[in-house]
Amino acid sequence: MSESELREAIAAHGRLLFGRGYSVGSAGNISVRLPDGFLMTPTNSCLGRLDPARLSKLDRAWQHVSGDPPSKEVFMHRAVLETRAEAQAVVHLHSTHATAIACLAAPGETAPIPPLTPYFVMRIGRSLPVIPYYRPGDPAMEPAIAAAAREARAMLLANHGPVVSGRSLDDAVYAAEELEEAAKLALLLRGQAPRALTAGQVEALLQAFG
Ligand code: 13P
């Protein structure tokens, strides 16, 4: 995809995510890798009303070169995109159910949501580490996120929300949506001993789609 197609795609996905209530107000941010740097949603922007022409552009050293000033979560996105060579995009949301799990699960947990459905396993994988709480924009989160990103394509920030990467922007957005629905199911079924996929079923999914 060209840079201008990616700009349009970020705005289109932002509009859909916002429309579904997966981000509210000016919460959430999206980044995409470019041949000469990165595109990011601007700080304090509403994902539902992004202007493709005003997205922040950063160079390969993550210095702001054009557009509005970037998200304060640049360290979060940098940690994932610099750690995971295959990742082309990162989506951070405050989507309600994933954030609820991020308030319940203990930092250090790696499977706070059980493998209830195939698409959760296919999109998120085996591991969803829970990172300790950091205030939004705190550069101190970068090493913790980089360490988690070595093992997992998605993670939960305690009391804050999900961070999800993908091999394309579509892939990252679809995984973030699947994570939100899996979190919702896990909360709906809490205390009811739902049947989870077996280790063998999980393995078969990862072999086929991982
Ligand atoms: P920005 O407006 O700086 O992108 O921050 C929003 C957010 O989601 C903080 O976690």
PDB file of C-alpha atoms and ligand atoms in Angstrom:
ATOM      1  CA  MET A   1       0.000   0.000   0.000  1.00  0.00           C
ATOM      2  CA  SER A   2       1.233   3.516  -0.753  1.00  0.00           C
ATOM      3  CA  GLU A   3       1.611   6.074   2.031  1.00  0.00           C
ATOM      4  CA  SER A   4      -1.520   7.900   0.908  1.00  0.00           C
ATOM      5  CA  GLU A   5      -3.515   4.623   0.874  1.00  0.00           C
ATOM      6  CA  LEU A   6      -2.234   3.866   4.370  1.00  0.00           C
ATOM      7  CA  ARG A   7      -3.271   7.336   5.560  1.00  0.00           C
ATOM      8  CA  GLU A   8      -6.784   6.730   4.232  1.00  0.00           C
ATOM      9  CA  ALA A   9      -6.853   3.238   5.762  1.00  0.00           C
ATOM     10  CA  ILE A  10      -5.847   4.543   9.215  1.00  0.00           C
ATOM     11  CA  ALA A  11      -8.673   7.091   9.084  1.00  0.00           C
ATOM     12  CA  ALA A  12     -11.182   4.477   7.861  1.00  0.00           C
ATOM     13  CA  HIS A  13     -10.245   1.972  10.581  1.00  0.00           C
ATOM     14  CA  GLY A  14     -10.278   4.727  13.209  1.00  0.00           C
ATOM     15  CA  ARG A  15     -13.800   5.676  12.166  1.00  0.00           C
ATOM     16  CA  LEU A  16     -15.002   2.057  12.437  1.00  0.00           C
ATOM     17  CA  LEU A  17     -13.287   1.437  15.791  1.00  0.00           C
ATOM     18  CA  PHE A  18     -14.732   4.650  17.205  1.00  0.00           C
ATOM     19  CA  GLY A  19     -18.163   3.878  15.767  1.00  0.00           C
ATOM     20  CA  ARG A  20     -18.238   0.579  17.620  1.00  0.00           C
ATOM     21  CA  GLY A  21     -17.258   2.234  20.885  1.00  0.00           C
ATOM     22  CA  TYR A  22     -13.829   0.566  20.969  1.00  0.00           C
ATOM     23  CA  SER A  23     -12.366   4.010  21.624  1.00  0.00           C
ATOM     24  CA  VAL A  24     -14.090   7.051  23.086  1.00  0.00           C
ATOM     25  CA  GLY A  25     -13.168  10.729  23.216  1.00  0.00           C
ATOM     26  CA  SER A  26      -9.533  11.055  22.177  1.00  0.00           C
ATOM     27  CA  ALA A  27      -8.488   7.630  23.492  1.00  0.00           C
ATOM     28  CA  GLY A  28      -6.570   5.115  21.430  1.00  0.00           C
ATOM     29  CA  ASN A  29      -3.844   5.451  18.830  1.00  0.00           C
ATOM     30  CA  ILE A  30      -2.642   3.688  15.687  1.00  0.00           C
ATOM     31  CA  SER A  31       0.802   3.463  14.079  1.00  0.00           C
ATOM     32  CA  VAL A  32       1.948   2.006  10.765  1.00  0.00           C
ATOM     33  CA  ARG A  33       5.443   1.268   9.464  1.00  0.00           C
ATOM     34  CA  LEU A  34       6.535   3.026   6.248  1.00  0.00           C
ATOM     35  CA  PRO A  35       9.651   2.469   4.128  1.00  0.00           C
ATOM     36  CA  ASP A  36      11.040   5.800   5.429  1.00  0.00           C
ATOM     37  CA  GLY A  37       9.586   5.876   8.958  1.00  0.00           C
ATOM     38  CA  PHE A  38       6.199   5.637  10.614  1.00  0.00           C
ATOM     39  CA  LEU A  39       2.712   7.153  10.529  1.00  0.00           C
ATOM     40  CA  MET A  40       0.954   7.757  13.849  1.00  0.00           C
ATOM     41  CA  THR A  41      -2.326   9.209  14.942  1.00  0.00           C
ATOM     42  CA  PRO A  42      -1.805  12.671  16.465  1.00  0.00           C
ATOM     43  CA  THR A  43      -2.020  13.202  20.217  1.00  0.00           C
ATOM     44  CA  ASN A  44      -5.466  14.182  21.477  1.00  0.00           C
ATOM     45  CA  SER A  45      -7.107  13.247  18.177  1.00  0.00           C
ATOM     46  CA  CYS A  46     -10.435  11.438  17.991  1.00  0.00           C
ATOM     47  CA  LEU A  47     -10.111   8.128  16.119  1.00  0.00           C
ATOM     48  CA  GLY A  48     -13.555   8.774  14.647  1.00  0.00           C
ATOM     49  CA  ARG A  49     -12.524  12.020  12.945  1.00  0.00           C
ATOM     50  CA  LEU A  50      -8.950  11.587  11.738  1.00  0.00           C
ATOM     51  CA  ASP A  51      -7.756  13.759   8.852  1.00  0.00           C
ATOM     52  CA  PRO A  52      -5.451  11.596   6.687  1.00  0.00           C
ATOM     53  CA  ALA A  53      -3.399  14.662   5.696  1.00  0.00           C
ATOM     54  CA  ARG A  54      -2.710  15.647   9.326  1.00  0.00           C
ATOM     55  CA  LEU A  55      -1.495  12.261  10.614  1.00  0.00           C
ATOM     56  CA  SER A  56       1.915  12.511  12.287  1.00  0.00           C
ATOM     57  CA  LYS A  57       4.854  11.314  10.257  1.00  0.00           C
ATOM     58  CA  LEU A  58       8.015  10.215  12.038  1.00  0.00           C
ATOM     59  CA  ASP A  59      11.347   9.304  10.488  1.00  0.00           C
ATOM     60  CA  ARG A  60      13.148   5.999  11.066  1.00  0.00           C
ATOM     61  CA  ALA A  61      14.645   7.441  14.265  1.00  0.00           C
ATOM     62  CA  TRP A  62      11.108   8.252  15.483  1.00  0.00           C
ATOM     63  CA  GLN A  63      11.615  11.999  15.115  1.00  0.00           C
ATOM     64  CA  HIS A  64       8.511  13.972  14.170  1.00  0.00           C
ATOM     65  CA  VAL A  65       8.875  15.283  10.627  1.00  0.00           C
ATOM     66  CA  SER A  66       5.398  16.386   9.518  1.00  0.00           C
ATOM     67  CA  GLY A  67       1.736  16.519  10.396  1.00  0.00           C
ATOM     68  CA  ASP A  68       0.302  17.161  13.853  1.00  0.00           C
ATOM     69  CA  PRO A  69       2.356  16.189  16.950  1.00  0.00           C
ATOM     70  CA  PRO A  70       2.282  12.387  17.484  1.00  0.00           C
ATOM     71  CA  SER A  71       0.514  10.373  20.169  1.00  0.00           C
ATOM     72  CA  LYS A  72       2.090  10.542  23.600  1.00  0.00           C
ATOM     73  CA  GLU A  73       2.237   6.726  23.339  1.00  0.00           C
ATOM     74  CA  VAL A  74       5.069   6.855  20.809  1.00  0.00           C
ATOM     75  CA  PHE A  75       7.258   4.809  23.227  1.00  0.00           C
ATOM     76  CA  MET A  76       4.644   2.047  23.342  1.00  0.00           C
ATOM     77  CA  HIS A  77       4.429   1.837  19.556  1.00  0.00           C
ATOM     78  CA  ARG A  78       8.194   2.114  19.146  1.00  0.00           C
ATOM     79  CA  ALA A  79       8.762  -0.728  21.623  1.00  0.00           C
ATOM     80  CA  VAL A  80       6.555  -3.080  19.595  1.00  0.00           C
ATOM     81  CA  LEU A  81       7.575  -2.048  16.076  1.00  0.00           C
ATOM     82  CA  GLU A  82      11.300  -2.076  16.899  1.00  0.00           C
ATOM     83  CA  THR A  83      11.025  -5.495  18.582  1.00  0.00           C
ATOM     84  CA  ARG A  84       8.781  -7.343  16.143  1.00  0.00           C
ATOM     85  CA  ALA A  85      10.287  -7.216  12.665  1.00  0.00           C
ATOM     86  CA  GLU A  86       7.158  -8.696  11.076  1.00  0.00           C
ATOM     87  CA  ALA A  87       4.815  -6.132  12.648  1.00  0.00           C
ATOM     88  CA  GLN A  88       3.609  -3.449  10.237  1.00  0.00           C
ATOM     89  CA  ALA A  89       1.079  -1.764  12.509  1.00  0.00           C
ATOM     90  CA  VAL A  90       0.131  -1.303  16.170  1.00  0.00           C
ATOM     91  CA  VAL A  91      -3.307  -0.493  17.568  1.00  0.00           C
ATOM     92  CA  HIS A  92      -3.814   0.698  21.145  1.00  0.00           C
ATOM     93  CA  LEU A  93      -7.378   0.963  22.454  1.00  0.00           C
ATOM     94  CA  HIS A  94      -9.183   1.484  25.735  1.00  0.00           C
ATOM     95  CA  SER A  95     -11.910  -0.945  24.613  1.00  0.00           C
ATOM     96  CA  THR A  96     -14.095  -1.708  27.608  1.00  0.00           C
ATOM     97  CA  HIS A  97     -13.919  -5.481  28.015  1.00  0.00           C
ATOM     98  CA  ALA A  98     -10.211  -5.867  27.294  1.00  0.00           C
ATOM     99  CA  THR A  99      -9.591  -3.017  29.736  1.00  0.00           C
ATOM    100  CA  ALA A 100     -11.781  -4.732  32.329  1.00  0.00           C
ATOM    101  CA  ILE A 101      -9.584  -7.840  32.035  1.00  0.00           C
ATOM    102  CA  ALA A 102      -6.552  -5.521  32.321  1.00  0.00           C
ATOM    103  CA  CYS A 103      -7.970  -4.374  35.687  1.00  0.00           C
ATOM    104  CA  LEU A 104      -8.637  -7.944  36.911  1.00  0.00           C
ATOM    105  CA  ALA A 105      -5.492  -9.775  35.760  1.00  0.00           C
ATOM    106  CA  ALA A 106      -2.238  -9.607  37.688  1.00  0.00           C
ATOM    107  CA  PRO A 107       0.797  -8.075  35.974  1.00  0.00           C
ATOM    108  CA  GLY A 108       2.998 -10.959  34.863  1.00  0.00           C
ATOM    109  CA  GLU A 109       0.100 -13.179  33.834  1.00  0.00           C
ATOM    110  CA  THR A 110       0.462 -14.404  30.261  1.00  0.00           C
ATOM    111  CA  ALA A 111      -2.969 -15.930  29.597  1.00  0.00           C
ATOM    112  CA  PRO A 112      -5.597 -13.697  31.236  1.00  0.00           C
ATOM    113  CA  ILE A 113      -8.229 -14.776  28.681  1.00  0.00           C
ATOM    114  CA  PRO A 114      -8.857 -18.502  28.104  1.00  0.00           C
ATOM    115  CA  PRO A 115      -8.786 -19.901  24.541  1.00  0.00           C
ATOM    116  CA  LEU A 116     -12.569 -20.037  24.167  1.00  0.00           C
ATOM    117  CA  THR A 117     -12.813 -19.497  20.408  1.00  0.00           C
ATOM    118  CA  PRO A 118     -10.620 -20.273  17.392  1.00  0.00           C
ATOM    119  CA  TYR A 119     -10.393 -16.700  16.122  1.00  0.00           C
ATOM    120  CA  PHE A 120      -9.006 -15.453  19.429  1.00  0.00           C
ATOM    121  CA  VAL A 121      -6.222 -18.054  19.180  1.00  0.00           C
ATOM    122  CA  MET A 122      -5.657 -17.400  15.466  1.00  0.00           C
ATOM    123  CA  ARG A 123      -5.432 -13.624  15.841  1.00  0.00           C
ATOM    124  CA  ILE A 124      -3.770 -13.214  19.247  1.00  0.00           C
ATOM    125  CA  GLY A 125      -1.826 -16.458  19.636  1.00  0.00           C
ATOM    126  CA  ARG A 126      -0.958 -18.354  22.778  1.00  0.00           C
ATOM    127  CA  SER A 127       0.306 -15.519  24.934  1.00  0.00           C
ATOM    128  CA  LEU A 128      -1.245 -12.216  26.052  1.00  0.00           C
ATOM    129  CA  PRO A 129       1.141 -10.805  28.687  1.00  0.00           C
ATOM    130  CA  VAL A 130      -0.130  -8.348  31.283  1.00  0.00           C
ATOM    131  CA  ILE A 131       2.286  -5.421  31.729  1.00  0.00           C
ATOM    132  CA  PRO A 132       2.465  -3.461  35.004  1.00  0.00           C
ATOM    133  CA  TYR A 133       0.696  -0.107  35.168  1.00  0.00           C
ATOM    134  CA  TYR A 134       2.462   2.988  33.782  1.00  0.00           C
ATOM    135  CA  ARG A 135       0.909   6.397  33.383  1.00  0.00           C
ATOM    136  CA  PRO A 136      -0.096   7.086  29.762  1.00  0.00           C
ATOM    137  CA  GLY A 137       2.887   8.348  27.796  1.00  0.00           C
ATOM    138  CA  ASP A 138       5.469   7.297  30.411  1.00  0.00           C
ATOM    139  CA  PRO A 139       8.702   6.447  28.536  1.00  0.00           C
ATOM    140  CA  ALA A 140       9.509   4.010  31.367  1.00  0.00           C
ATOM    141  CA  MET A 141       7.021   1.543  29.845  1.00  0.00           C
ATOM    142  CA  GLU A 142       9.199   0.971  26.779  1.00  0.00           C
ATOM    143  CA  PRO A 143      11.494  -1.809  28.132  1.00  0.00           C
ATOM    144  CA  ALA A 144       8.559  -3.717  29.656  1.00  0.00           C
ATOM    145  CA  ILE A 145       6.622  -3.533  26.404  1.00  0.00           C
ATOM    146  CA  ALA A 146       9.644  -4.517  24.320  1.00  0.00           C
ATOM    147  CA  ALA A 147      10.229  -7.545  26.564  1.00  0.00           C
ATOM    148  CA  ALA A 148       6.599  -8.638  26.219  1.00  0.00           C
ATOM    149  CA  ALA A 149       6.656  -8.017  22.456  1.00  0.00           C
ATOM    150  CA  ARG A 150       9.515 -10.510  22.089  1.00  0.00           C
ATOM    151  CA  GLU A 151       7.094 -13.253  23.180  1.00  0.00           C
ATOM    152  CA  ALA A 152       3.694 -12.002  22.057  1.00  0.00           C
ATOM    153  CA  ARG A 153       2.013 -10.006  19.318  1.00  0.00           C
ATOM    154  CA  ALA A 154      -0.494  -8.471  21.756  1.00  0.00           C
ATOM    155  CA  MET A 155      -0.498  -7.473  25.424  1.00  0.00           C
ATOM    156  CA  LEU A 156      -2.625  -5.796  28.067  1.00  0.00           C
ATOM    157  CA  LEU A 157      -1.409  -2.780  30.021  1.00  0.00           C
ATOM    158  CA  ALA A 158      -2.676  -3.099  33.591  1.00  0.00           C
ATOM    159  CA  ASN A 159      -5.596  -0.738  34.290  1.00  0.00           C
ATOM    160  CA  HIS A 160      -5.166   0.851  30.862  1.00  0.00           C
ATOM    161  CA  GLY A 161      -5.918  -1.289  27.805  1.00  0.00           C
ATOM    162  CA  PRO A 162      -4.742  -3.518  24.953  1.00  0.00           C
ATOM    163  CA  VAL A 163      -1.752  -3.044  22.611  1.00  0.00           C
ATOM    164  CA  VAL A 164      -1.993  -5.209  19.490  1.00  0.00           C
ATOM    165  CA  SER A 165       0.369  -5.598  16.531  1.00  0.00           C
ATOM    166  CA  GLY A 166      -0.200  -7.168  13.132  1.00  0.00           C
ATOM    167  CA  ARG A 167       1.511  -8.068   9.875  1.00  0.00           C
ATOM    168  CA  SER A 168      -0.614  -5.346   8.243  1.00  0.00           C
ATOM    169  CA  LEU A 169      -2.894  -2.577   9.473  1.00  0.00           C
ATOM    170  CA  ASP A 170      -5.946  -4.748   8.740  1.00  0.00           C
ATOM    171  CA  ASP A 171      -4.382  -7.616  10.651  1.00  0.00           C
ATOM    172  CA  ALA A 172      -3.675  -5.442  13.730  1.00  0.00           C
ATOM    173  CA  VAL A 173      -7.184  -3.978  13.724  1.00  0.00           C
ATOM    174  CA  TYR A 174      -8.843  -7.384  13.273  1.00  0.00           C
ATOM    175  CA  ALA A 175      -6.766  -8.781  16.142  1.00  0.00           C
ATOM    176  CA  ALA A 176      -7.690  -5.840  18.395  1.00  0.00           C
ATOM    177  CA  GLU A 177     -11.369  -6.412  17.587  1.00  0.00           C
ATOM    178  CA  GLU A 178     -11.083 -10.158  18.207  1.00  0.00           C
ATOM    179  CA  LEU A 179      -9.333  -9.476  21.517  1.00  0.00           C
ATOM    180  CA  GLU A 180     -12.153  -7.173  22.620  1.00  0.00           C
ATOM    181  CA  GLU A 181     -14.802  -9.792  21.767  1.00  0.00           C
ATOM    182  CA  ALA A 182     -12.822 -12.557  23.489  1.00  0.00           C
ATOM    183  CA  ALA A 183     -12.553 -10.386  26.606  1.00  0.00           C
ATOM    184  CA  LYS A 184     -16.301  -9.779  26.479  1.00  0.00           C
ATOM    185  CA  LEU A 185     -16.984 -13.521  26.211  1.00  0.00           C
ATOM    186  CA  ALA A 186     -14.585 -14.288  29.051  1.00  0.00           C
ATOM    187  CA  LEU A 187     -16.401 -11.793  31.286  1.00  0.00           C
ATOM    188  CA  LEU A 188     -19.861 -13.020  30.215  1.00  0.00           C
ATOM    189  CA  LEU A 189     -18.865 -16.590  31.062  1.00  0.00           C
ATOM    190  CA  ARG A 190     -16.944 -15.832  34.258  1.00  0.00           C
ATOM    191  CA  GLY A 191     -17.851 -18.222  37.039  1.00  0.00           C
ATOM    192  CA  GLN A 192     -19.745 -20.561  34.662  1.00  0.00           C
ATOM    193  CA  ALA A 193     -16.913 -23.000  33.880  1.00  0.00           C
ATOM    194  CA  PRO A 194     -17.117 -22.607  30.081  1.00  0.00           C
ATOM    195  CA  ARG A 195     -15.499 -25.263  27.886  1.00  0.00           C
ATOM    196  CA  ALA A 196     -12.210 -23.916  26.524  1.00  0.00           C
ATOM    197  CA  LEU A 197     -10.399 -25.252  23.477  1.00  0.00           C
ATOM    198  CA  THR A 198      -8.089 -28.125  24.352  1.00  0.00           C
ATOM    199  CA  ALA A 199      -4.302 -27.846  24.111  1.00  0.00           C
ATOM    200  CA  GLY A 200      -4.492 -30.012  20.979  1.00  0.00           C
ATOM    201  CA  GLN A 201      -7.124 -27.772  19.366  1.00  0.00           C
ATOM    202  CA  VAL A 202      -5.036 -24.673  20.159  1.00  0.00           C
ATOM    203  CA  GLU A 203      -1.945 -26.315  18.702  1.00  0.00           C
ATOM    204  CA  ALA A 204      -3.782 -27.258  15.506  1.00  0.00           C
ATOM    205  CA  LEU A 205      -4.971 -23.649  15.065  1.00  0.00           C
ATOM    206  CA  LEU A 206      -1.464 -22.277  15.557  1.00  0.00           C
ATOM    207  CA  GLN A 207      -0.063 -24.797  13.092  1.00  0.00           C
ATOM    208  CA  ALA A 208      -2.682 -23.903  10.485  1.00  0.00           C
ATOM    209  CA  PHE A 209      -2.988 -20.144  11.016  1.00  0.00           C
ATOM    210  CA  GLY A 210      -0.251 -19.004  13.429  1.00  0.00           C
TER     211      GLY A 210
HETATM  212  P1  13P B   1      -2.866  10.220  22.634  1.00  0.00           P
HETATM  213  O1  13P B   1      -4.062  11.149  22.468  1.00  0.00           O
HETATM  214  O2  13P B   1      -1.618  10.996  22.979  1.00  0.00           O
HETATM  215  O3  13P B   1      -2.717   9.309  21.455  1.00  0.00           O
HETATM  216  O4  13P B   1      -3.155   9.303  23.891  1.00  0.00           O
HETATM  217  C1  13P B   1      -4.382   8.614  23.965  1.00  0.00           C
HETATM  218  C2  13P B   1      -4.257   7.330  24.721  1.00  0.00           C
HETATM  219  O5  13P B   1      -4.927   6.383  24.397  1.00  0.00           O
HETATM  220  C3  13P B   1      -3.324   7.261  25.850  1.00  0.00           C
HETATM  221  O6  13P B   1      -3.149   5.933  26.245  1.00  0.00           O
END
